[in-house]
mmCIF file of C-alpha atoms in Angstrom:
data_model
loop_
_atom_site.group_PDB
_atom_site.id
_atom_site.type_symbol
_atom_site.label_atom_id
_atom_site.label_comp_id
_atom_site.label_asym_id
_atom_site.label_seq_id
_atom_site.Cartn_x
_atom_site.Cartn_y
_atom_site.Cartn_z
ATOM 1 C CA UNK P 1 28.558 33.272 -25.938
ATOM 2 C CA UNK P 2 30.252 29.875 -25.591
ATOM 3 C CA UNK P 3 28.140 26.527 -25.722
ATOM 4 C CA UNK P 4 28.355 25.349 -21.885
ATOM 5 C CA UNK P 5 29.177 21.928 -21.367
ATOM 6 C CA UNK P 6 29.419 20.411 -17.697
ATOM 7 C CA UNK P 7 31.097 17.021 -18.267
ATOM 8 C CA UNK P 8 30.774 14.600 -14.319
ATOM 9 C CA UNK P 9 33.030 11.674 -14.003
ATOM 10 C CA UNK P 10 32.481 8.205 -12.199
ATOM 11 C CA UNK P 11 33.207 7.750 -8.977
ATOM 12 C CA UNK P 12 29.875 6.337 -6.909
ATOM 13 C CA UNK P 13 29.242 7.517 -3.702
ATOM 14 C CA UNK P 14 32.007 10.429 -3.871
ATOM 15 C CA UNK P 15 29.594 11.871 -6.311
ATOM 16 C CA UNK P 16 28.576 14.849 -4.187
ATOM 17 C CA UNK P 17 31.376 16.665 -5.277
ATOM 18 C CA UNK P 18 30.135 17.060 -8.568
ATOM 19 C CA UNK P 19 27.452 19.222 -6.236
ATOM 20 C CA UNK P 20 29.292 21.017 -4.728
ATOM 21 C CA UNK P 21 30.624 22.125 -8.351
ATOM 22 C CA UNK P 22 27.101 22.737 -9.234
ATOM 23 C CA UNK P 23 26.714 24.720 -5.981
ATOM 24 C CA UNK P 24 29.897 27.225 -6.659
ATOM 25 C CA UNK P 25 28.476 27.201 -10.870
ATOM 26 C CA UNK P 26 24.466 28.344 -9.366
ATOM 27 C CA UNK P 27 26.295 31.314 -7.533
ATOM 28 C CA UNK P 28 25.468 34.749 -8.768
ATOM 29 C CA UNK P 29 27.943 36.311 -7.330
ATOM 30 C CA UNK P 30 31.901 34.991 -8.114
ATOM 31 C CA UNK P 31 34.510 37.035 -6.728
ATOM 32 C CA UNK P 32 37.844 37.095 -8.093
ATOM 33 C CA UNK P 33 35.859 36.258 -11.249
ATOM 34 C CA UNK P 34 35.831 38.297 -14.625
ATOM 35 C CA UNK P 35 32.509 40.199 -15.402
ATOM 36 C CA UNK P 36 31.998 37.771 -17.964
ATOM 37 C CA UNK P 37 31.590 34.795 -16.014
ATOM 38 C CA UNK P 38 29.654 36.298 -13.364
ATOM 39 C CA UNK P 39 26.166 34.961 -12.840
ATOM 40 C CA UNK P 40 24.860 31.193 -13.287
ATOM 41 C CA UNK P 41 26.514 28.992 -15.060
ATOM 42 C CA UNK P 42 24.359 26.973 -16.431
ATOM 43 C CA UNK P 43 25.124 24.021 -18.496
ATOM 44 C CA UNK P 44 23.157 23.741 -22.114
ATOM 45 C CA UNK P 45 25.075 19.923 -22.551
ATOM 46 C CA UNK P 46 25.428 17.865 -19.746
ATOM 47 C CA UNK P 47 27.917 14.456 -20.125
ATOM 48 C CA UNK P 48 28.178 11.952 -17.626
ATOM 49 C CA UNK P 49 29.168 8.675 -16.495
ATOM 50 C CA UNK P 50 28.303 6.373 -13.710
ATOM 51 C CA UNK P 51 27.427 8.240 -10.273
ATOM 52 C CA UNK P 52 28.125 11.472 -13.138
ATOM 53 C CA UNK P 53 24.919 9.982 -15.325
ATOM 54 C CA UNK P 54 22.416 10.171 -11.919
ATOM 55 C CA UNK P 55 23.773 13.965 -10.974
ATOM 56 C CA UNK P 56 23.342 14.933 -14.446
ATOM 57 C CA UNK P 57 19.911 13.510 -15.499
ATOM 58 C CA UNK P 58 18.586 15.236 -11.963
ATOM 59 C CA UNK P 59 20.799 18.574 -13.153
ATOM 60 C CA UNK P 60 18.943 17.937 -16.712
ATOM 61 C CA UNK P 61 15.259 17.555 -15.318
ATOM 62 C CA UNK P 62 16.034 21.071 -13.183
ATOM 63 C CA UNK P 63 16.648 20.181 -9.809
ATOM 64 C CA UNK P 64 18.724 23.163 -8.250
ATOM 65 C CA UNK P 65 21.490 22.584 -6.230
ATOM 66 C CA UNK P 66 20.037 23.260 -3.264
ATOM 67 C CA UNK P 67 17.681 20.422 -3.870
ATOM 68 C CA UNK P 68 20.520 18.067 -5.075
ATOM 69 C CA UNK P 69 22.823 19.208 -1.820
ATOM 70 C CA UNK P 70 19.577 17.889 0.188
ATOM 71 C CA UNK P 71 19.246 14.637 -1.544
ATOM 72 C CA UNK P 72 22.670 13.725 -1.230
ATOM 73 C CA UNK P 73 22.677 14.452 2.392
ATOM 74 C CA UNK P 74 19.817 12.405 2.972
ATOM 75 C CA UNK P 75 21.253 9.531 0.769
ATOM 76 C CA UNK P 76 22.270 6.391 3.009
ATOM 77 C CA UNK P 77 23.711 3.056 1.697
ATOM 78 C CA UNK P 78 20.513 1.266 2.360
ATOM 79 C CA UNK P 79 19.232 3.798 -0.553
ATOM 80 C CA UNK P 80 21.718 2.787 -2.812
ATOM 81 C CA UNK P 81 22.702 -0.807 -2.325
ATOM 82 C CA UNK P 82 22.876 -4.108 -0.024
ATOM 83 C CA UNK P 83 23.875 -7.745 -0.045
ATOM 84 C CA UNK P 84 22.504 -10.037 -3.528
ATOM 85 C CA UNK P 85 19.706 -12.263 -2.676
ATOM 86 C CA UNK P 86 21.659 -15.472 -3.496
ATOM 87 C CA UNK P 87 24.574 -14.957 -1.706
ATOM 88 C CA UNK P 88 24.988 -17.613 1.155
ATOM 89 C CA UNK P 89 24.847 -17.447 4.766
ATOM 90 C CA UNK P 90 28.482 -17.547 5.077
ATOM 91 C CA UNK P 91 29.331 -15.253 2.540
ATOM 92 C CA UNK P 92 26.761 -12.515 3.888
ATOM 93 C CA UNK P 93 28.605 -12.941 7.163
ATOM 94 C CA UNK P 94 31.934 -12.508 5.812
ATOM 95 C CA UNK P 95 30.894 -9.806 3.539
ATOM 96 C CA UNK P 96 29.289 -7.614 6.418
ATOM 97 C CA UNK P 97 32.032 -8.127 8.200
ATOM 98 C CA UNK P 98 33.939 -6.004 5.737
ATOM 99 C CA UNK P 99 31.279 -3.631 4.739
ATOM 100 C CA UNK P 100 31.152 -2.480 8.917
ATOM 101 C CA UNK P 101 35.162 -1.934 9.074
ATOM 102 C CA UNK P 102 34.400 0.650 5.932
ATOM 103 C CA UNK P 103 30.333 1.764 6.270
ATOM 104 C CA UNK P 104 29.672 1.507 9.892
ATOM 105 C CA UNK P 105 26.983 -0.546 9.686
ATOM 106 C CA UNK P 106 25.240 -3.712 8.249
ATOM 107 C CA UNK P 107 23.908 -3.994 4.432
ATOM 108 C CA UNK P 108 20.716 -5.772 4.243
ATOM 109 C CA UNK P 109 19.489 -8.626 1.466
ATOM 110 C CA UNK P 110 17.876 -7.059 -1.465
ATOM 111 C CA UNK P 111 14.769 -8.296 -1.609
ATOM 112 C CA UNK P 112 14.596 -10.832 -4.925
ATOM 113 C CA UNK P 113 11.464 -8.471 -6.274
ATOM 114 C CA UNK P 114 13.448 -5.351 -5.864
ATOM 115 C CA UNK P 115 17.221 -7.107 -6.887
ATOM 116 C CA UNK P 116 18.728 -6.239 -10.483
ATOM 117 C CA UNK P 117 21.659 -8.988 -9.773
ATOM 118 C CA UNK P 118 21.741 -11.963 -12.564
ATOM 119 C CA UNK P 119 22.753 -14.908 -10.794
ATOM 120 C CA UNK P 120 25.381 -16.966 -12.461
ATOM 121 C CA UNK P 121 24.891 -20.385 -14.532
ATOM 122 C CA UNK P 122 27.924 -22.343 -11.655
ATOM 123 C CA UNK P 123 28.661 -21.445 -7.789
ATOM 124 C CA UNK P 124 32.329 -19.655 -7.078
ATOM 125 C CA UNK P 125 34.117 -22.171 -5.088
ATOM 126 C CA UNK P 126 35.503 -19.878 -2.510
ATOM 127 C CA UNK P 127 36.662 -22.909 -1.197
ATOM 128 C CA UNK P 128 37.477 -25.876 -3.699
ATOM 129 C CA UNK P 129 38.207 -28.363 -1.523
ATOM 130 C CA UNK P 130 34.161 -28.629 -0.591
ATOM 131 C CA UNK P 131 31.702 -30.460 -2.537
ATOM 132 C CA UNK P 132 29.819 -28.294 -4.834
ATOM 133 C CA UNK P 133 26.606 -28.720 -3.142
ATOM 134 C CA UNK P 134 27.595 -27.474 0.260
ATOM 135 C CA UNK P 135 29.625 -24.549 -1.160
ATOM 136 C CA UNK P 136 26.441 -23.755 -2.772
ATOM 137 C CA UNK P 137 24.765 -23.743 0.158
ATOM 138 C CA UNK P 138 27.406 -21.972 2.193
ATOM 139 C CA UNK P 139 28.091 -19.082 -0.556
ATOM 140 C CA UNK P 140 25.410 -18.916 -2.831
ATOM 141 C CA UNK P 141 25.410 -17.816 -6.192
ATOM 142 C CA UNK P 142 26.541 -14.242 -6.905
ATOM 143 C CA UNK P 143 28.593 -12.501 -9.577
ATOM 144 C CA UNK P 144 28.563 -9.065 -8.055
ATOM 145 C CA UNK P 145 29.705 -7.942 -4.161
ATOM 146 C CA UNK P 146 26.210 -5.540 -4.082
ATOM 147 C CA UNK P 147 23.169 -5.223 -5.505
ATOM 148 C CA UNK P 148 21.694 -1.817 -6.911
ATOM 149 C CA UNK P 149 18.094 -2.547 -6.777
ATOM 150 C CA UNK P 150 17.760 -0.013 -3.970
ATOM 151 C CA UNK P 151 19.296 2.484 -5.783
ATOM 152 C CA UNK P 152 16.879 1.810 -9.191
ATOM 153 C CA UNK P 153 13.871 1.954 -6.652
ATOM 154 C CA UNK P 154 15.517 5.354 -5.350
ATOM 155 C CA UNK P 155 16.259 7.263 -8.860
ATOM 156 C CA UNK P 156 12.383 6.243 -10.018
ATOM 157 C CA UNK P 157 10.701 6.437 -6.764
ATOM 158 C CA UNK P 158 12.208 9.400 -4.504
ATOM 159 C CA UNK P 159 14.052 10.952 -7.258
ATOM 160 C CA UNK P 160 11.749 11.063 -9.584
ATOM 161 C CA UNK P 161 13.974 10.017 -12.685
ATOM 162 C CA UNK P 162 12.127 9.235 -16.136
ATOM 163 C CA UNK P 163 12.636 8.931 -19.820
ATOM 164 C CA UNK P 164 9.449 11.704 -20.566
ATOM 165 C CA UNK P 165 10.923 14.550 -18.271
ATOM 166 C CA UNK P 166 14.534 14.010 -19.839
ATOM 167 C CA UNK P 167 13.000 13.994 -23.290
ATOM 168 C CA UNK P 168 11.610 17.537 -22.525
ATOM 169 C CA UNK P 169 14.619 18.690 -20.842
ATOM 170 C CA UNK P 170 16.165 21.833 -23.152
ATOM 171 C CA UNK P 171 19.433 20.483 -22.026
ATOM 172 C CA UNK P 172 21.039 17.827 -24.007
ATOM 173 C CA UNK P 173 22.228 15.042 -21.754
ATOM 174 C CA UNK P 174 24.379 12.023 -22.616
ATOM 175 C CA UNK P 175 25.667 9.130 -20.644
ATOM 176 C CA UNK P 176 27.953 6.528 -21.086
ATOM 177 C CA UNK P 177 28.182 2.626 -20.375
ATOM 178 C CA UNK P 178 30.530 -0.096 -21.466
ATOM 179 C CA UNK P 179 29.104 -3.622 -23.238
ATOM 180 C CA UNK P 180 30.253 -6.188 -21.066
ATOM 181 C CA UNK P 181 31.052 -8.591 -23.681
ATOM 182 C CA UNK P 182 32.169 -6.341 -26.589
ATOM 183 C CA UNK P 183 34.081 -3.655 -23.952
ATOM 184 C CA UNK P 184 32.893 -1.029 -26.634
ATOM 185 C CA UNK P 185 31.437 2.500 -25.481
ATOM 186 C CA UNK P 186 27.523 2.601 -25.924
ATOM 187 C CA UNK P 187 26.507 5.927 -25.502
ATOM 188 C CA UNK P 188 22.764 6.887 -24.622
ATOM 189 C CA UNK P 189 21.184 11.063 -25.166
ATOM 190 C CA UNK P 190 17.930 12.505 -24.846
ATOM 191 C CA UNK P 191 17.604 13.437 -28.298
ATOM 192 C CA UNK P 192 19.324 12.331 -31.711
ATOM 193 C CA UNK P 193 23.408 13.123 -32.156
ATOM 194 C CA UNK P 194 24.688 13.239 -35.541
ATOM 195 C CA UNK P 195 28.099 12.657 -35.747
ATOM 196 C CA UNK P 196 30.253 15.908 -36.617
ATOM 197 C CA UNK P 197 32.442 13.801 -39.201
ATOM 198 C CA UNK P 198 30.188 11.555 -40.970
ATOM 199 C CA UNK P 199 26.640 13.935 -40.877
ATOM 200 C CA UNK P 200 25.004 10.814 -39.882
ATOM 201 C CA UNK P 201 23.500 9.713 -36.223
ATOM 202 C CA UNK P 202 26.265 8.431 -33.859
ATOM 203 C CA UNK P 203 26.831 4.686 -34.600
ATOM 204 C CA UNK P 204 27.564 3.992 -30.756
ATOM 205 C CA UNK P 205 24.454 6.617 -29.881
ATOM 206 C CA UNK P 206 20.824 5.058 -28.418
ATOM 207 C CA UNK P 207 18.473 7.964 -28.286
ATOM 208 C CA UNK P 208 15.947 7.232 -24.910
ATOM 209 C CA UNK P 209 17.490 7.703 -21.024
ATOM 210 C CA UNK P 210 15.303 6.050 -18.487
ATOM 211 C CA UNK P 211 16.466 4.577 -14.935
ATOM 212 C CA UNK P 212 17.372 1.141 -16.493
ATOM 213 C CA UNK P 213 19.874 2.934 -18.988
ATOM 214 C CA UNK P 214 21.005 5.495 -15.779
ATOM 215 C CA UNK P 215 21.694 1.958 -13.937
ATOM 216 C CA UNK P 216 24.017 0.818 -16.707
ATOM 217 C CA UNK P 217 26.223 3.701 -16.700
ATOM 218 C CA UNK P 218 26.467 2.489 -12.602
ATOM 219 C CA UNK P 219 27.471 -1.003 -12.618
ATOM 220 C CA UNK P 220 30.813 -0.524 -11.153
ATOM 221 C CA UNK P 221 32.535 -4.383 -12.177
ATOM 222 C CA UNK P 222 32.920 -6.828 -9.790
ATOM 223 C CA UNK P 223 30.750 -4.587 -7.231
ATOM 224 C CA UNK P 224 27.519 -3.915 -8.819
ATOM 225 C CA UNK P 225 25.792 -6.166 -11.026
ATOM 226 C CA UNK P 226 25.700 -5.677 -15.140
ATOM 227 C CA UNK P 227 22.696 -3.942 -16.049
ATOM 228 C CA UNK P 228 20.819 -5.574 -19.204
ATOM 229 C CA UNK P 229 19.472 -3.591 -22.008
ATOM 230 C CA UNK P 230 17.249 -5.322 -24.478
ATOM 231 C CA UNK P 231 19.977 -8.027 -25.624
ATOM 232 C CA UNK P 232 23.209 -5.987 -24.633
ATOM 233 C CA UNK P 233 24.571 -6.629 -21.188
ATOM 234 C CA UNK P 234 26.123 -3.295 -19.511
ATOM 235 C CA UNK P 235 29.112 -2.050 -16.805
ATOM 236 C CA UNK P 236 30.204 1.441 -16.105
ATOM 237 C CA UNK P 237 30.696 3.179 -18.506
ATOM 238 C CA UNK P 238 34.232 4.472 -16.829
ATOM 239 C CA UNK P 239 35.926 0.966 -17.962
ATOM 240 C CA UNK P 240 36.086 2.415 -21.112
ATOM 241 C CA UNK P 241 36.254 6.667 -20.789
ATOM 242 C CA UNK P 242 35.454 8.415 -17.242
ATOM 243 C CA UNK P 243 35.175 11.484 -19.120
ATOM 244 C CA UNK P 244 33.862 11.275 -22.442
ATOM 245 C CA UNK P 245 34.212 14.403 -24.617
ATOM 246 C CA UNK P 246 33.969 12.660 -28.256
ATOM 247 C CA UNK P 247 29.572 12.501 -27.277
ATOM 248 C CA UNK P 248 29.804 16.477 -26.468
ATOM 249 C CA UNK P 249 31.694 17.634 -29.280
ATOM 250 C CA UNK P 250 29.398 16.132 -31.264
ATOM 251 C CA UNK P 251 26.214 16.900 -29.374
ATOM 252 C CA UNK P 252 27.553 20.756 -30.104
ATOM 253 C CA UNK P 253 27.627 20.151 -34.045
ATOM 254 C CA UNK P 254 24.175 19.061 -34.094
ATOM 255 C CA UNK P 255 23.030 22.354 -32.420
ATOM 256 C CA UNK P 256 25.284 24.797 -32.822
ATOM 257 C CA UNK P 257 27.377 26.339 -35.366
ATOM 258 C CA UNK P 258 31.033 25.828 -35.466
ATOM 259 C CA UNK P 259 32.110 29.344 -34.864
ATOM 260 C CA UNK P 260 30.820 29.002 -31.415
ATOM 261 C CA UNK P 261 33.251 28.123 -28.676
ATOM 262 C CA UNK P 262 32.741 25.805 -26.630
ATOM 263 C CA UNK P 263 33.527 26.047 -22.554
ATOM 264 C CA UNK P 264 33.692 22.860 -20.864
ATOM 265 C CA UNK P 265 33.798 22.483 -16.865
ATOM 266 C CA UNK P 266 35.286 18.907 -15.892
ATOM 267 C CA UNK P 267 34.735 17.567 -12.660
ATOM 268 C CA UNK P 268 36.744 15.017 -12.070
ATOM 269 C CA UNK P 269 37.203 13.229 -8.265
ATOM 270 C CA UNK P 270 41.001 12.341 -8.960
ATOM 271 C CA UNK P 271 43.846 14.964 -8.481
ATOM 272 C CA UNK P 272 45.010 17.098 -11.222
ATOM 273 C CA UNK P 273 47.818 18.280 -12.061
ATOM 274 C CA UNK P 274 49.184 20.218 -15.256
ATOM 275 C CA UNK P 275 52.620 18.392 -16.910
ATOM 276 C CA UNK P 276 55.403 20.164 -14.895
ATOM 277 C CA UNK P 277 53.941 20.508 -11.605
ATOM 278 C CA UNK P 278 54.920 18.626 -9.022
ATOM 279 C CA UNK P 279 52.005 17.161 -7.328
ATOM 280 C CA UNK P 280 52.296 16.284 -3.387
ATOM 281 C CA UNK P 281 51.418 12.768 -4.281
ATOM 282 C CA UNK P 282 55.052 12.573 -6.100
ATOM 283 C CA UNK P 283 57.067 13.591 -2.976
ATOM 284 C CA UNK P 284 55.654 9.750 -1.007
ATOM 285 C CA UNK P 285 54.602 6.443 -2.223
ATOM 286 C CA UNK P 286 50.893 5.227 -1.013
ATOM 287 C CA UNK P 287 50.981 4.003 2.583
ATOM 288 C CA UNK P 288 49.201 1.039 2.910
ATOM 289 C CA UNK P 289 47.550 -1.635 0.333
ATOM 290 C CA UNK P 290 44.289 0.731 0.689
ATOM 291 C CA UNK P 291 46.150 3.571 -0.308
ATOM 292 C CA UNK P 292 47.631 1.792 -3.659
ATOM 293 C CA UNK P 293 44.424 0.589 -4.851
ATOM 294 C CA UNK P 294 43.077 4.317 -4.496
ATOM 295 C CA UNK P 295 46.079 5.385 -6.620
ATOM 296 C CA UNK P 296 46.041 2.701 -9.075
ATOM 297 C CA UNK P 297 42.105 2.917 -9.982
ATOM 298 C CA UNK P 298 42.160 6.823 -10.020
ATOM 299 C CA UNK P 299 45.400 6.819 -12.453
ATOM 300 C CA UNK P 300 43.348 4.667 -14.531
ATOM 301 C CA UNK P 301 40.343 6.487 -14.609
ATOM 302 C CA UNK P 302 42.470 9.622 -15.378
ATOM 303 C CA UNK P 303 44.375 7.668 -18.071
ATOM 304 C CA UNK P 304 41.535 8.511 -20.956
ATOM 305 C CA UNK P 305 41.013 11.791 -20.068
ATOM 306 C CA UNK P 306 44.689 12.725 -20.075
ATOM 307 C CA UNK P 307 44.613 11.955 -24.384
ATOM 308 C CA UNK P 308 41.229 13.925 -24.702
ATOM 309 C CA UNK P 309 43.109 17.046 -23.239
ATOM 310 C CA UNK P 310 46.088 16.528 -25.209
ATOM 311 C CA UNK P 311 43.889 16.054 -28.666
ATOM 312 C CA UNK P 312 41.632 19.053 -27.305
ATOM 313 C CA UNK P 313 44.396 21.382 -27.079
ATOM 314 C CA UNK P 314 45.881 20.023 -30.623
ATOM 315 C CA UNK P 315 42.975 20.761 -31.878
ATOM 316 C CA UNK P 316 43.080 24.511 -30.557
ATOM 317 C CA UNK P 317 46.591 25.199 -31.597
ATOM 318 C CA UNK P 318 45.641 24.321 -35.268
ATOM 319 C CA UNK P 319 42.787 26.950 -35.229
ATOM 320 C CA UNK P 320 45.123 29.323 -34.592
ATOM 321 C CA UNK P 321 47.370 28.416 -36.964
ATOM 322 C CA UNK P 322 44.413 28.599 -39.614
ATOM 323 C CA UNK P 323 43.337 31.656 -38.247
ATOM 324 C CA UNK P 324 46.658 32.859 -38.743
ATOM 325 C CA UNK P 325 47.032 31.539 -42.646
ATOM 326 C CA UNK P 326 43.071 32.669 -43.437
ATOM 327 C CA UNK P 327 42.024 28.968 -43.535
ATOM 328 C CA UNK P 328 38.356 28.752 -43.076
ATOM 329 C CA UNK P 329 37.765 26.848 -39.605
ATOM 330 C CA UNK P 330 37.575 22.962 -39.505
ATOM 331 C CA UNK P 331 37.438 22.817 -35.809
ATOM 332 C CA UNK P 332 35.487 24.371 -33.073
ATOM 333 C CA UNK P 333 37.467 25.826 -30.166
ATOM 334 C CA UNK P 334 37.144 24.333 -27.045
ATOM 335 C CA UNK P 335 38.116 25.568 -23.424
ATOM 336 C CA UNK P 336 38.495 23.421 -20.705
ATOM 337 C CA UNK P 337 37.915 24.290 -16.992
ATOM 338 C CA UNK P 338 39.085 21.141 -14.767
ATOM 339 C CA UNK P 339 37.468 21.150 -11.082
ATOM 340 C CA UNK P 340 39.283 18.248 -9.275
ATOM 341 C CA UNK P 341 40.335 17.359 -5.112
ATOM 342 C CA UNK P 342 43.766 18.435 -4.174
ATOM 343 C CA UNK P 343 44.051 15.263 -2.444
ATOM 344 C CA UNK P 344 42.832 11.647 -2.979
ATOM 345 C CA UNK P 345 39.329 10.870 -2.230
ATOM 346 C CA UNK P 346 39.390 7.401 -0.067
ATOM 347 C CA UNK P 347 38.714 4.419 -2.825
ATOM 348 C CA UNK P 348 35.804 3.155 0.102
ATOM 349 C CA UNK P 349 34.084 6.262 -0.562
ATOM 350 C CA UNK P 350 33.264 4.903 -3.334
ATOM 351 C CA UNK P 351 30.002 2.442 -1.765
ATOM 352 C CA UNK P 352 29.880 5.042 1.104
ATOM 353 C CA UNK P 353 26.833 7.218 1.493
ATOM 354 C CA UNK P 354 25.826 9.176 4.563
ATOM 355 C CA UNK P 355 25.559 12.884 5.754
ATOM 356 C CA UNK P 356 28.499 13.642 6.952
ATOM 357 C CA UNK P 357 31.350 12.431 4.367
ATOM 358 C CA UNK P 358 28.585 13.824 1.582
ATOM 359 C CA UNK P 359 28.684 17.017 3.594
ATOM 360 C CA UNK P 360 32.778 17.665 2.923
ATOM 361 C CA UNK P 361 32.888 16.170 -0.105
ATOM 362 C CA UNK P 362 29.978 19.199 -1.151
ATOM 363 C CA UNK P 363 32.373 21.516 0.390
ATOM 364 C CA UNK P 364 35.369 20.282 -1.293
ATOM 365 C CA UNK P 365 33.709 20.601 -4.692
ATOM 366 C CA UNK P 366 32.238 24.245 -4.328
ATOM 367 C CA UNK P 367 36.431 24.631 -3.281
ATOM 368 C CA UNK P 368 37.711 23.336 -6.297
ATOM 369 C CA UNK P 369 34.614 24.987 -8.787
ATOM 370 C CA UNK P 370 35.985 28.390 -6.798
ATOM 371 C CA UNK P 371 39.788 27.559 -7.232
ATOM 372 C CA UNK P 372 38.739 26.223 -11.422
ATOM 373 C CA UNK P 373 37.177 29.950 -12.086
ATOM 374 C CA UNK P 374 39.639 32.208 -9.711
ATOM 375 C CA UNK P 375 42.423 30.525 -12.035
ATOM 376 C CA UNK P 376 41.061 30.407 -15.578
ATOM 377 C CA UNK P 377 38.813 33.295 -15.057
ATOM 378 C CA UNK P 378 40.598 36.185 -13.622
ATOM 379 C CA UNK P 379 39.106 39.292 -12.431
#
């Protein structure tokens, strides 16, 4: 039986694709599926990074999908974010401005007892030509567009996140985050990883998950605020890798021996294509200025993951070729099933939570699960 890894990129409030994955996975029944994969699939390691680090510590501390598919639906921006508490009268009115051309409605204040935004040491002079003390006044002090106290209060409060129930999962679960003023990968799991080439624990590796270390994984630059953790400062983890498979592979050594294979769903929220095809996206150019920063940011985030698969599959033609001479295996075998969207997902999606757009994206996801196991697992 192969070791089961479910591996859930970034990508905030498109993030309930990654349930509809888990939806299609849960199934019992999979037609057009082999006999081997019908059934649950359930993951035994779960990796993930940013809105991928909340799905999987809820997947790790057993909520169903059913349960997640309800959460998400219920899950409005006012649970997840709203305007810093410093920001200025004028900038609040610009800001929601914007936010009701892309969310429909009107972010609140976070309250400053509920608010995880740092203000800054100076004021941004928006405009230069004022004196400092009335653009103070006028814009505030803020280094972040949103504030995710809401969604801290909503992961500990209504979703019941916590270090104890992860620490008892029996899944292993690792996220990822990015040190703000290093840009190195910190890497935090539920239990000790020891590091497949050295033998000793990960260097990068904090054992402990709780909502604070969740929160890091989260803080989108530039939108969110950086999260702190004791004297390290912390952004999303995707600045770094959106899909980090280094963590699993080595989460695998520590548990399992390296004659088992490993089967690893992606889920990634940018389109995929294999080298060769020729993706729908190549036939036009983006439309609009919305439409290129969608491109640009998903080609980055897909960037990372794009080497992984190339080293992955390396790594699988050599064990053949060992196989082949009677070398004793130096590498364990890894498959990869990718679930992505045909078609971009809207960048705005990305601070966008309510029923309805969490409703397709589900749908989309179970899609691309199906599609993922109809191709790699053939009846």
């Amino acid at each position: 039986m192969a070791i089961r890894t479910l591996i859930l990129s970034g990508g905030g409030g498109r993030g309930a694709f990654h349930i509809g994955v888990l939806d299609y996975l849960s199934q019992a029944d999979k037609p057009g599926v082999d006999a081997a994969h019908q059934g649950p699939w359930e993951p035994e390691i779960i990796v993930g990074t940013s809105i991928g680090a909340v799905n999987g510590a809820a997947i790790a501390q057993g909520m169903t999908s059913q349960e997640l598919i309800a959460r998400w639906r219920a899950l409005e921006e006012a649970h997840v974010e709203g305007l810093p508490p410093l920001m200025g009268p004028l900038a609040r009115w610009f800001s929601n401005r914007v936010y009701r051309r892309i969310l429909d409605e009107r972010l609140p204040t976070v309250p400053g007892d509920v608010a995880t935004s740092m203000p800054p040491p100076d004021t941004w002079p928006l405009l230069p030509f004022l004196p400092a003390a009335l653009s103070k006044r006028l814009f505030g002090r803020w280094a972040n567009l949103l504030d995710t106290g809401p969604l801290r209060r909503t992961l500990a409060e209504d979703w019941g996140i916590s270090q104890e129930k992860l620490a008892a999962s029996d899944k292993t679960l690792l996220i990822s985050a990015t040190n703000v003023q290093t840009g190195e990968l910190r890497v935090f799991a539920n239990r000790p990883i020891i590091s497949r080439k050295t033998g000793q624990a990960r260097t990068d590796t904090e054992v402990g998950i709780d909502v604070d270390r969740i929160l890091a994984s989260c803080s989108i630059p530039l939108i969110y605020p950086w999260t702190r953790i004791g004297n390290d400062y912390f952004w999303d983890g995707a600045v770094v890798a959106n899909t980090p498979l280094g963590p699993a592979l080595d989460a695998a050594a520590s548990q399992y021996d390296l004659e088992e294979p490993m089967e690893a769903v992606v889920v990634l929220m940018t389109p995929w294509w294999e080298s060769g095809q020729i993706p729908p996206s190549r036939q036009a150019l983006p439309r609009d200025f919305g439409q290129a920063i969608t491109w640009t940011l998903d080609w980055a985030l897909l960037a990372s993951f794009r080497a992984h698969l190339q080293l992955l599959r390396s790594f699988n033609a050599q064990i053949a070729l060992d196989e082949a001479a009677g070398v004793p295996r130096r590498y364990r075998r890894i498959d990869v099933i990718i679930a992505a969207p045909e078609e971009f997902l809207p960048v705005e999606r990305i601070i966008d939570y309510d029923e309805d757009a969490s409703s397709a994206l589900i749908a989309l996801g179970r899609a691309a699960a199906q599609a993922a196991f109809q191709k790699t697992f053939p009846a």
